[in-house]
Short mmCIF file of C-alpha atoms in Angstrom, two decimals:
data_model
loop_
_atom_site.label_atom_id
_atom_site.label_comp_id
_atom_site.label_asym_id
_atom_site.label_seq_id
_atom_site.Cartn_x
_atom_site.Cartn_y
_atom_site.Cartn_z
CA UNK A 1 22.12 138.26 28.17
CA UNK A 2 21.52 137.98 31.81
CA UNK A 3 24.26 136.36 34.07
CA UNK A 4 23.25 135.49 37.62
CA UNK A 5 26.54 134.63 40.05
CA UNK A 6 25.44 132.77 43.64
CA UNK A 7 28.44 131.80 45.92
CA UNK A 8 26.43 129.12 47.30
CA UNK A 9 28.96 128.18 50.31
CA UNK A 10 28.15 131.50 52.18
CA UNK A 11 24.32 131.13 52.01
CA UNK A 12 22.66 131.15 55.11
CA UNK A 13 19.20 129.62 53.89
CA UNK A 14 17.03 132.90 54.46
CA UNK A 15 14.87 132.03 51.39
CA UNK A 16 14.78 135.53 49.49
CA UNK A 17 15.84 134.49 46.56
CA UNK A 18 13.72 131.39 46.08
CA UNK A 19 10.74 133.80 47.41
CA UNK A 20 11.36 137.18 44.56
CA UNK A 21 12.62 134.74 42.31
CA UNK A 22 10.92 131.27 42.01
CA UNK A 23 12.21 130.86 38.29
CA UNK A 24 15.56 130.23 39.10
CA UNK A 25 16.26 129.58 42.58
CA UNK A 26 15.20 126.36 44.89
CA UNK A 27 15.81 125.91 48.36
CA UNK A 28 18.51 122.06 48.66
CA UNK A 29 16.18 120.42 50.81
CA UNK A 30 19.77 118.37 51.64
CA UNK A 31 21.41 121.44 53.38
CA UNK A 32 18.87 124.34 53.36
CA UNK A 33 20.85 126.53 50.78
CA UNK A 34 20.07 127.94 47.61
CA UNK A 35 20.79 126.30 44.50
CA UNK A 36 20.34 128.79 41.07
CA UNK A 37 18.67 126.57 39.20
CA UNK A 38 20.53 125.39 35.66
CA UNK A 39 23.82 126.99 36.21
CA UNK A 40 27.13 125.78 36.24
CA UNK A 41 29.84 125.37 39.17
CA UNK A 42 33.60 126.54 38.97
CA UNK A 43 35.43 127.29 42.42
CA UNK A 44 32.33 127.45 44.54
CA UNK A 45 30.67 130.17 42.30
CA UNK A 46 27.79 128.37 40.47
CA UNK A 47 27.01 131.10 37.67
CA UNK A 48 24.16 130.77 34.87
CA UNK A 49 24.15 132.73 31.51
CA UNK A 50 20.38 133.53 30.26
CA UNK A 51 19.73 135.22 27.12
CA UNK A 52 16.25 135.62 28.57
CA UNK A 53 16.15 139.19 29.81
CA UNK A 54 12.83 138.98 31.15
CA UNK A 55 14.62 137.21 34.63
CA UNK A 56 16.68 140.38 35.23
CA UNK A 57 14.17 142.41 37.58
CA UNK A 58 13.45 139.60 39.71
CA UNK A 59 17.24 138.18 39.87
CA UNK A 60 17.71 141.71 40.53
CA UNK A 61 15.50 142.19 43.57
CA UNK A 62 16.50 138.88 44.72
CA UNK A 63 20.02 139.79 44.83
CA UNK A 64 18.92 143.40 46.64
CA UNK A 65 17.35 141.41 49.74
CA UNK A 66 20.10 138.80 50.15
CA UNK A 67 21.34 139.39 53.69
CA UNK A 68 24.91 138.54 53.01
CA UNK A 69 25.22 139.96 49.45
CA UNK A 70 25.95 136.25 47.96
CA UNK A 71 24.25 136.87 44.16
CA UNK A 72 25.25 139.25 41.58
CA UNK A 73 23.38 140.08 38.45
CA UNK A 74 23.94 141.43 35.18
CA UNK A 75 22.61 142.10 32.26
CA UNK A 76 25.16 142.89 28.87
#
């Protein structure tokens, strides 16, 4: 299981994510943020749980080159 994290109010719109990791980020053309694609919202944390571990290197690098550290991932 893979579980991506993305405190979406602190994104600043650089487009990393969306760019090492197409599968599960988007860029809101509303406000310029990320949005992780499928996951669920609770207290400004939107967090998805993916039993497909094939996502985990590119969350991963994704996460790496966010400038202000706003996405965790895991993998249990």
């Amino acid at each position: 299981m893979v579980i991506i994290t993305l405190q979406r109010n602190k994104c600043i719109g650089c487009n990393y994510c969306y760019e090492l990791a197409p599968e599960r980020f988007r860029m809101s053309k509303k406000d310029g943020k990320s949005v992780l694609l499928k996951s669920v919202e609770k207290k400004g944390f939107f967090t998805l749980k993916d039993p497909d571990h094939t996502i985990f290197d590119s969350c991963e690098r994704a996460a790496k080159a966010c400038p202000v550290n706003i996405i965790s991932v895991k993998e249990i």
